[in-house]
CSV table of C-alpha atoms in Angstrom, one decimal:
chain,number,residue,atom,x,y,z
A,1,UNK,CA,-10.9,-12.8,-15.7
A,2,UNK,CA,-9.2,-10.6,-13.3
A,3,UNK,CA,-8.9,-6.9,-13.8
A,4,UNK,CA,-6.2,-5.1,-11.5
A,5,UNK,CA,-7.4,-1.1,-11.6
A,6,UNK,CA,-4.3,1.3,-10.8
A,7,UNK,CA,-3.9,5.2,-11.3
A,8,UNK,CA,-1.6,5.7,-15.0
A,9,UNK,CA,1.8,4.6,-15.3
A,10,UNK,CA,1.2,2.3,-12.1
A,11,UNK,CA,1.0,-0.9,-13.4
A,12,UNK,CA,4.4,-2.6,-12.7
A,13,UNK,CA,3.9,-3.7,-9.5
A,14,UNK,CA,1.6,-6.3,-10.9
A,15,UNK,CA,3.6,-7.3,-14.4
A,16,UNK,CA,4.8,-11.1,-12.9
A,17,UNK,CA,1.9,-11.5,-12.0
A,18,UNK,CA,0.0,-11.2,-15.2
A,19,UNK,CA,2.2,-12.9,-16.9
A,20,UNK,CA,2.6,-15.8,-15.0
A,21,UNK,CA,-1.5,-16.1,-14.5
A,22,UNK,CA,-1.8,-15.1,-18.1
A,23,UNK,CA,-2.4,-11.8,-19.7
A,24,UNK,CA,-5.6,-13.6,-21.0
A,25,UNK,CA,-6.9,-13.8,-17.2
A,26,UNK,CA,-5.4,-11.1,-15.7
A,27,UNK,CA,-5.5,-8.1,-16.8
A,28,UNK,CA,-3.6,-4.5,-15.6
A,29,UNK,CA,-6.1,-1.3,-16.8
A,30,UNK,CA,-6.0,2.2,-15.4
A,31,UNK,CA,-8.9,4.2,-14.2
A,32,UNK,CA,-9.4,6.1,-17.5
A,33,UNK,CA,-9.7,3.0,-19.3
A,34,UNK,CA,-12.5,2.2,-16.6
A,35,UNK,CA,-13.8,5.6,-16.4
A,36,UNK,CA,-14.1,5.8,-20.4
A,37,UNK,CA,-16.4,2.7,-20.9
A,38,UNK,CA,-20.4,1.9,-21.0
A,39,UNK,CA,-19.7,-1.4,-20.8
A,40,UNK,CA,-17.0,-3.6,-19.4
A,41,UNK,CA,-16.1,-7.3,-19.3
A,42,UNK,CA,-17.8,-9.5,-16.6
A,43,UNK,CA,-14.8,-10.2,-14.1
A,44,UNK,CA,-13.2,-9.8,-10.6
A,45,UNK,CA,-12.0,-6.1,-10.1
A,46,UNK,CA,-9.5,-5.1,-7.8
A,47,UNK,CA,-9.3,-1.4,-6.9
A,48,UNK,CA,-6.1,-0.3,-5.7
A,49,UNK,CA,-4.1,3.5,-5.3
A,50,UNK,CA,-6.7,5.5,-3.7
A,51,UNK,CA,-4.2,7.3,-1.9
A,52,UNK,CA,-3.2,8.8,-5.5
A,53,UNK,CA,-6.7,9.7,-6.5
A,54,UNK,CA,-8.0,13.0,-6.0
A,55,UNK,CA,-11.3,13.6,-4.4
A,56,UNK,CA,-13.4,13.7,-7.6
A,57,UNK,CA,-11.7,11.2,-8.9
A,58,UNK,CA,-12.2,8.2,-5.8
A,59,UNK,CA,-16.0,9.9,-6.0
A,60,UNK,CA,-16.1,8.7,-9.5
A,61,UNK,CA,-14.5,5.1,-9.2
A,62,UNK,CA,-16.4,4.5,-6.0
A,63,UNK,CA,-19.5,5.3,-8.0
A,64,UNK,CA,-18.2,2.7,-10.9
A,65,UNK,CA,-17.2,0.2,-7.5
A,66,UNK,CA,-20.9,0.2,-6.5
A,67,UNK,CA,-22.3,-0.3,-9.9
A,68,UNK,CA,-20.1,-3.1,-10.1
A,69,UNK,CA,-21.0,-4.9,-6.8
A,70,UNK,CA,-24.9,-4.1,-7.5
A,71,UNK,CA,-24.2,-6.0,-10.9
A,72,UNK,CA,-22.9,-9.2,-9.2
A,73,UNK,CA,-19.4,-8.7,-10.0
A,74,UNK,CA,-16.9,-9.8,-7.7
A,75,UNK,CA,-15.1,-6.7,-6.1
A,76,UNK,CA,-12.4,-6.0,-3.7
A,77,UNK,CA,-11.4,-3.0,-2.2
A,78,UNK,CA,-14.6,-0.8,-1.9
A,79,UNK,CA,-12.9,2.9,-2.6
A,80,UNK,CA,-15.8,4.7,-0.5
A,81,UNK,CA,-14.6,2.4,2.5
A,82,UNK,CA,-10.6,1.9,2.2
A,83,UNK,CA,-9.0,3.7,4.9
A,84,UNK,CA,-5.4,4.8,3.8
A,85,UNK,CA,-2.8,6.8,5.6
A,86,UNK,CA,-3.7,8.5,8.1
A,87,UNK,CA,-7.5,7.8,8.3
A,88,UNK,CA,-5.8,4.3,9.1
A,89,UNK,CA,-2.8,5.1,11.3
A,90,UNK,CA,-5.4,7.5,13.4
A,91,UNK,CA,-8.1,4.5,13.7
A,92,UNK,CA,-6.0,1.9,14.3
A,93,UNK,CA,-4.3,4.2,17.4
A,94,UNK,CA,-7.5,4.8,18.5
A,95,UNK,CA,-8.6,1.7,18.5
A,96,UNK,CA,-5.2,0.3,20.3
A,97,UNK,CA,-4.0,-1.5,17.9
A,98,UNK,CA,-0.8,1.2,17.1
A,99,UNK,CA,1.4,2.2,19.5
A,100,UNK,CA,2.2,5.3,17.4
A,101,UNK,CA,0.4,8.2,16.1
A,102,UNK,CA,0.4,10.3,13.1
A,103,UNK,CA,-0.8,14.2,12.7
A,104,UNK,CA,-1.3,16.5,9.6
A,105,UNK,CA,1.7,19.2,9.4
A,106,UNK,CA,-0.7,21.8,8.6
A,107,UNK,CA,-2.2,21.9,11.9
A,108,UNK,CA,1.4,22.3,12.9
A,109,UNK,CA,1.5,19.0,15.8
A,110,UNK,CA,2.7,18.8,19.2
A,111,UNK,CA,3.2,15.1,19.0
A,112,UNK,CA,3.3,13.3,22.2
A,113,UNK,CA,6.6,11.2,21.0
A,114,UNK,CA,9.8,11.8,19.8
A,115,UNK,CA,11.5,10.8,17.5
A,116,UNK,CA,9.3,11.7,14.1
A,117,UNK,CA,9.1,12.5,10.8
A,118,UNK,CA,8.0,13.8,7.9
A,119,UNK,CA,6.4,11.9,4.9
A,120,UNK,CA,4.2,12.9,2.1
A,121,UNK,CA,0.8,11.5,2.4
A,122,UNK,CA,0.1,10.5,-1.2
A,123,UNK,CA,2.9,8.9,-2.4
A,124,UNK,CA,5.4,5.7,-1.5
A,125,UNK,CA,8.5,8.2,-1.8
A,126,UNK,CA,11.5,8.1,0.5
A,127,UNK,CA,10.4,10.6,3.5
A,128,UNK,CA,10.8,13.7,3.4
A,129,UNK,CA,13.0,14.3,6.6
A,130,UNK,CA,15.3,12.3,9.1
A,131,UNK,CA,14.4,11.3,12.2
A,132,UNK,CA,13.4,14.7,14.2
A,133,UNK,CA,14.2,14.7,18.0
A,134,UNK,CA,12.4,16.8,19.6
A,135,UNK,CA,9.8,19.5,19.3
A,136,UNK,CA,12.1,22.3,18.2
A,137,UNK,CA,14.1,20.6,15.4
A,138,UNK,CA,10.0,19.5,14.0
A,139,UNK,CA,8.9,23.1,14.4
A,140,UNK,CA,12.1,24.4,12.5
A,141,UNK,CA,11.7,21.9,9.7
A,142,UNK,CA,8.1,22.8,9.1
A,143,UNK,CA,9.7,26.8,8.8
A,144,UNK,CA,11.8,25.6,6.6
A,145,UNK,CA,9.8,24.0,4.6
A,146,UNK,CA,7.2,26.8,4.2
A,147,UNK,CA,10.5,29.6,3.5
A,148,UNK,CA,11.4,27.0,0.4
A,149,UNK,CA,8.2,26.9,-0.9
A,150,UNK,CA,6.7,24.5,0.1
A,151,UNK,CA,3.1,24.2,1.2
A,152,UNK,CA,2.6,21.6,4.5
A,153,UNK,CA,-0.9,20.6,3.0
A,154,UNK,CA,-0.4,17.0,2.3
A,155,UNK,CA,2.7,16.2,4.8
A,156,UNK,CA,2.0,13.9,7.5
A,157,UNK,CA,4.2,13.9,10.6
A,158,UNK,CA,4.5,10.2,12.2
A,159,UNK,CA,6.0,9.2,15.9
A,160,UNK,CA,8.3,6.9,14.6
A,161,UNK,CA,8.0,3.5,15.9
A,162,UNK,CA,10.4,0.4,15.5
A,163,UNK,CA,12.7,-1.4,17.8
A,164,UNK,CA,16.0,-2.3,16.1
A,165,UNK,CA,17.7,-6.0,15.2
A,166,UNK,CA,20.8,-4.5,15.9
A,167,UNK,CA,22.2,-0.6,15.8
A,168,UNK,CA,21.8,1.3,13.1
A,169,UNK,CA,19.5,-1.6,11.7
A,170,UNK,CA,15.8,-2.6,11.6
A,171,UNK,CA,13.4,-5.2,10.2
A,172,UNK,CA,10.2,-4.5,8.2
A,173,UNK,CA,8.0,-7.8,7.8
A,174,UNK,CA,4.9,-8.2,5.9
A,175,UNK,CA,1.3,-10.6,5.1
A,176,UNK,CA,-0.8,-10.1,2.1
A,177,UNK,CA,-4.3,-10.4,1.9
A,178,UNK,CA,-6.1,-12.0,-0.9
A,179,UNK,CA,-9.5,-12.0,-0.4
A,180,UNK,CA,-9.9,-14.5,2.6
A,181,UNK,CA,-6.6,-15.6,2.7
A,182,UNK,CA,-3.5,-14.1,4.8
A,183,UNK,CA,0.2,-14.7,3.3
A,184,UNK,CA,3.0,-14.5,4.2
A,185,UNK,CA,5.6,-12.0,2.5
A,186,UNK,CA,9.1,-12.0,2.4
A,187,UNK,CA,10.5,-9.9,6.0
A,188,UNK,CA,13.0,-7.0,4.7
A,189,UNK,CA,16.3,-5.8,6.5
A,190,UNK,CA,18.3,-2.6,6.1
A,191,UNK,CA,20.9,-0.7,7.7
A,192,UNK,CA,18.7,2.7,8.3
A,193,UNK,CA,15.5,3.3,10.5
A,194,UNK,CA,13.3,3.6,6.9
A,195,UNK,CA,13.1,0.3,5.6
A,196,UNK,CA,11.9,-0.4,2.1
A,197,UNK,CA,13.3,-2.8,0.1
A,198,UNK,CA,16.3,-4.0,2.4
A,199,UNK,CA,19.9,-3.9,2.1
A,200,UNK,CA,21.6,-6.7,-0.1
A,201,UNK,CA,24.1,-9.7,1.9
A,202,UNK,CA,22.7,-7.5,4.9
A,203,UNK,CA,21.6,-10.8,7.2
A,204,UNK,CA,23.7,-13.1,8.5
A,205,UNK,CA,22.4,-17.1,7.7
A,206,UNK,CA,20.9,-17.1,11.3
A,207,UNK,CA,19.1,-14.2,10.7
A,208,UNK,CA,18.2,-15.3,7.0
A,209,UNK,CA,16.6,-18.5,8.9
A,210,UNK,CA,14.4,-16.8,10.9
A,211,UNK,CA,13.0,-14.9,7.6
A,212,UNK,CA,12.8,-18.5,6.3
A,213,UNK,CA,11.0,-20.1,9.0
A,214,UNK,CA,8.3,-16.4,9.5
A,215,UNK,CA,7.3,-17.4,5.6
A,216,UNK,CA,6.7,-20.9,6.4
A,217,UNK,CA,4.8,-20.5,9.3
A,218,UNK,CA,3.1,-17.3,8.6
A,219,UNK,CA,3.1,-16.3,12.3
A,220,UNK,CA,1.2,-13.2,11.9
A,221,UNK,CA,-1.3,-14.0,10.0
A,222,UNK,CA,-3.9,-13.9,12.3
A,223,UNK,CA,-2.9,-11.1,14.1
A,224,UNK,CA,-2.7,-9.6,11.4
A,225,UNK,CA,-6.7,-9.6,10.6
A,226,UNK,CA,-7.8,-6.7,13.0
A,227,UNK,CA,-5.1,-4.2,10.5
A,228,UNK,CA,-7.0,-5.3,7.8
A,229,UNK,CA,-10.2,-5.3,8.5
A,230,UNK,CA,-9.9,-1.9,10.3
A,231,UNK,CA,-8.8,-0.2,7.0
A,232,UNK,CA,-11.3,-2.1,5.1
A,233,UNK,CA,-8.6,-3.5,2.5
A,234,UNK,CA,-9.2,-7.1,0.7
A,235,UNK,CA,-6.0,-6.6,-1.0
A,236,UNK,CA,-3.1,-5.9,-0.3
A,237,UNK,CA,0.3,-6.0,1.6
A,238,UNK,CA,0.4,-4.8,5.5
A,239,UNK,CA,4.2,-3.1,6.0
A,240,UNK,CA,4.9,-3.4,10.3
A,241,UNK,CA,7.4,-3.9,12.8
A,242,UNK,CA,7.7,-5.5,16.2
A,243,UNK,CA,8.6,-3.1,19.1
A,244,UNK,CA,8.7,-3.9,22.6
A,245,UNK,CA,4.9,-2.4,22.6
A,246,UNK,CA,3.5,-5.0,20.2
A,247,UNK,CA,2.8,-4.7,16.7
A,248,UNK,CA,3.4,-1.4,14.9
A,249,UNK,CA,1.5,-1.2,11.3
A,250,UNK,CA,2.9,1.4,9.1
A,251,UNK,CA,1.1,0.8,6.4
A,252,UNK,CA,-1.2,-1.5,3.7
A,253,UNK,CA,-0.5,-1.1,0.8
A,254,UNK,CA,-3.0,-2.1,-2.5
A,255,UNK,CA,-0.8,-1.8,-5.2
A,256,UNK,CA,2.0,-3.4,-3.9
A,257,UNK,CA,5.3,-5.0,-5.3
A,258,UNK,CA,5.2,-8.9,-4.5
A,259,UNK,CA,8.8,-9.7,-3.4
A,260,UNK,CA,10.9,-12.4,-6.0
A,261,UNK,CA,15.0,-13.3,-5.4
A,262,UNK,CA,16.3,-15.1,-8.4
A,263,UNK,CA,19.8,-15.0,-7.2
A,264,UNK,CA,21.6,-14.9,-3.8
A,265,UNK,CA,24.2,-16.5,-1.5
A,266,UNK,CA,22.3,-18.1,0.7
A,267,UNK,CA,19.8,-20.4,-1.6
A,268,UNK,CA,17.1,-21.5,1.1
A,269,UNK,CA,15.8,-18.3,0.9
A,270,UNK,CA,15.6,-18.4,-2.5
A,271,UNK,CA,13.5,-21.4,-2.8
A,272,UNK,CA,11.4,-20.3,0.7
A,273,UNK,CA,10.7,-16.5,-1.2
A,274,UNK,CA,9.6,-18.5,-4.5
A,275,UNK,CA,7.6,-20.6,-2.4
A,276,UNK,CA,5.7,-17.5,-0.7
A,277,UNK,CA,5.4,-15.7,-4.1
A,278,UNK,CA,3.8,-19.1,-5.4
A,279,UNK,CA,1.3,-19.1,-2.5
A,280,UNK,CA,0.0,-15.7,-3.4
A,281,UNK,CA,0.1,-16.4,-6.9
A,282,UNK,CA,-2.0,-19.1,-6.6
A,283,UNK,CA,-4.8,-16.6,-4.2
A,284,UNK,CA,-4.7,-14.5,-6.5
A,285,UNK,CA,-5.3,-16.8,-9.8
A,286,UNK,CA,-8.1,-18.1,-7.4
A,287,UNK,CA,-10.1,-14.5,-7.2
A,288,UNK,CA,-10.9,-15.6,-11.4
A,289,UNK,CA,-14.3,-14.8,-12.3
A,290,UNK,CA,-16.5,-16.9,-14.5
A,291,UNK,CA,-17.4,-15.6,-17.7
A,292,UNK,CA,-20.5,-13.9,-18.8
A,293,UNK,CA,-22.3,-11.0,-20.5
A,294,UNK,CA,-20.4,-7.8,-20.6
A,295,UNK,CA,-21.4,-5.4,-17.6
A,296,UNK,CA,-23.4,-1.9,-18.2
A,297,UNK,CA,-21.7,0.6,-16.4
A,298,UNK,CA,-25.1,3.0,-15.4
A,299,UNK,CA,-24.0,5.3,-12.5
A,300,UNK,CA,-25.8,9.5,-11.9
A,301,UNK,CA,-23.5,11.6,-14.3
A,302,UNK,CA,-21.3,9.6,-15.3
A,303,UNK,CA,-17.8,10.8,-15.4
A,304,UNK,CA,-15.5,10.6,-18.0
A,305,UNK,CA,-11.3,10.6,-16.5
A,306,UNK,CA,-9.3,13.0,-19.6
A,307,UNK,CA,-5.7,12.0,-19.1
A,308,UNK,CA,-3.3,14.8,-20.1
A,309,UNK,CA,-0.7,16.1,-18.8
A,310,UNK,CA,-0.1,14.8,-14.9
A,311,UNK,CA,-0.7,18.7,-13.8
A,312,UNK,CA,-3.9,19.1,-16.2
A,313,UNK,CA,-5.7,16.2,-15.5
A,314,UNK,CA,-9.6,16.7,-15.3
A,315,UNK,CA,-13.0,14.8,-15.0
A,316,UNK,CA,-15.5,15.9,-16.6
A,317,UNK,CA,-19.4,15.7,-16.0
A,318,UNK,CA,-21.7,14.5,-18.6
């Protein structure tokens, strides 16, 4: 059995996937569920959204994370470890594997590149602002944002970082990691600087062959290690770029969307994307756990997750 551990109301990301392993193997529960029980099945568990936990709350499923290693359980994603953000972007600058940097907007930056922008640190949102130019135009958002109302605690400010396939156009490409193995994910393309999920009948077939041939070959898999094992992440999806200064990791994400086309005009990359999807289908039905007795969950003061409302949710300490 596999058990996939999300924040509530997160669990769509992974709804393929269970039901192509099998909602008998694996298995989508939130951390109240988790947080609620003195025992739980013997299994692999894979921890994922820490960046939408609260500090109590990744205290409490780290605590939980722990008891399940020390029971023998197979466990990815250690939440007392996982670097997200901008504990990663920072380390991974420091270390030299970034070309970029990222700052908190609280401690109102002086960034040493331009252009940046804003985000918020916590979610997988759209960001917040355009591309800012210069110094001025970032110090007169951040007044602007504080005469609207709203506070900069939790904004991150990032040199932005990418080196465009054409103008006006830019390519985001991706590896999951599955444990031991390194994937390759389907590259995106979109006509604006912030790609996400890529612009449809955007690529022309030469381009759409290069995607083609980078999920085949998984060319950045290995280089790829370093990103992860510098955040500490077993699973998940990295997000980069290729500028003329390397590599540029925006981000990894653990609760990520695996990409599938059913339909599109150009039907090798239909069959090459279904082939990558099967590859980390196949990891993943891989992490399954044996069966066995049912796991006591025995952690100091143990803490019980109340879901109400999003603005009133609470631990409590017993």
């Amino acid at each position: 059995m596999i058990i996939f551990l999300t924040t509530r109301g997160n669990h769509n990301t992974m709804r393929k996937i269970a039901s192509d392993i099998g909602r008998s193997v694996f298995k989508c529960r939130d951390y109240g569920w988790l947080l609620s029980k003195k025992h739980v099945p013997a299994a692999t568990y894979i921890f994922s959204d820490m960046e939408r936990l609260s500090t109590k709350e990744l205290q409490a499923v780290a605590a939980i994370y722990k008891c399940l290693e020390r029971s023998g359980a197979r466990v990815l994603n250690d939440p007392a470890k996982v670097k997200v953000r901008y504990a990663l972007l920072h380390h991974l600058h420091e270390k030299g594997l970034n070309p970029f940097q990222c700052y908190h907007a609280d401690t109102r930056p002086k960034p040493k590149r331009f252009p940046v922008f804003a985000r918020n640190d916590n979610d997988h949102a759209a960001p917040l602002s355009d591309l800012l130019a210069s110094q001025d135009e970032l110090d007169r958002f951040l007044d602007d944002m504080i005469d609207r109302g709203i506070p900069l605690n939790g904004v991150l400010i990032t040199e932005f970082c990418a080196r465009p396939i054409r103008e006006g156009a830019y390519k985001k490409h991706s590896v999951f990691r599955v444990a031991n193995a390194y994937l390759s994910h389907p590259p995106v393309a979109q006509d604006h600087w912030c790609v996400k999920y890529g612009t449809p009948n955007f690529q022309n077939d030469e381009q759409l062959d290069e995607s083609i041939a980078e999920m085949r070959d998984n060319p950045f898999a290995d280089a790829m290690i370093p990103y992860f094992e510098t955040a500490q992440i077993d699973f998940g999806r990295s997000d980069f770029g290729l500028t003329d200064e390397g590599i540029a990791l925006y981000e990894i994400n653990t609760n990520p969307d695996i990409k599938v086309v059913r339909k599109h005009r150009y039907p090798p990359l239909v069959a090459a994307v279904e082939e990558s999807y099967s590859r980390i289908l196949e990891a993943i039905r891989g992490l399954d756990s044996s069966s066995g007795p049912p796991i006591e969950i025995s952690i100091p003061q143990k803490r019980v997750w109340r879901f109400e409302h999003p603005f009133r949710r609470r631990l409590r300490t017993h």
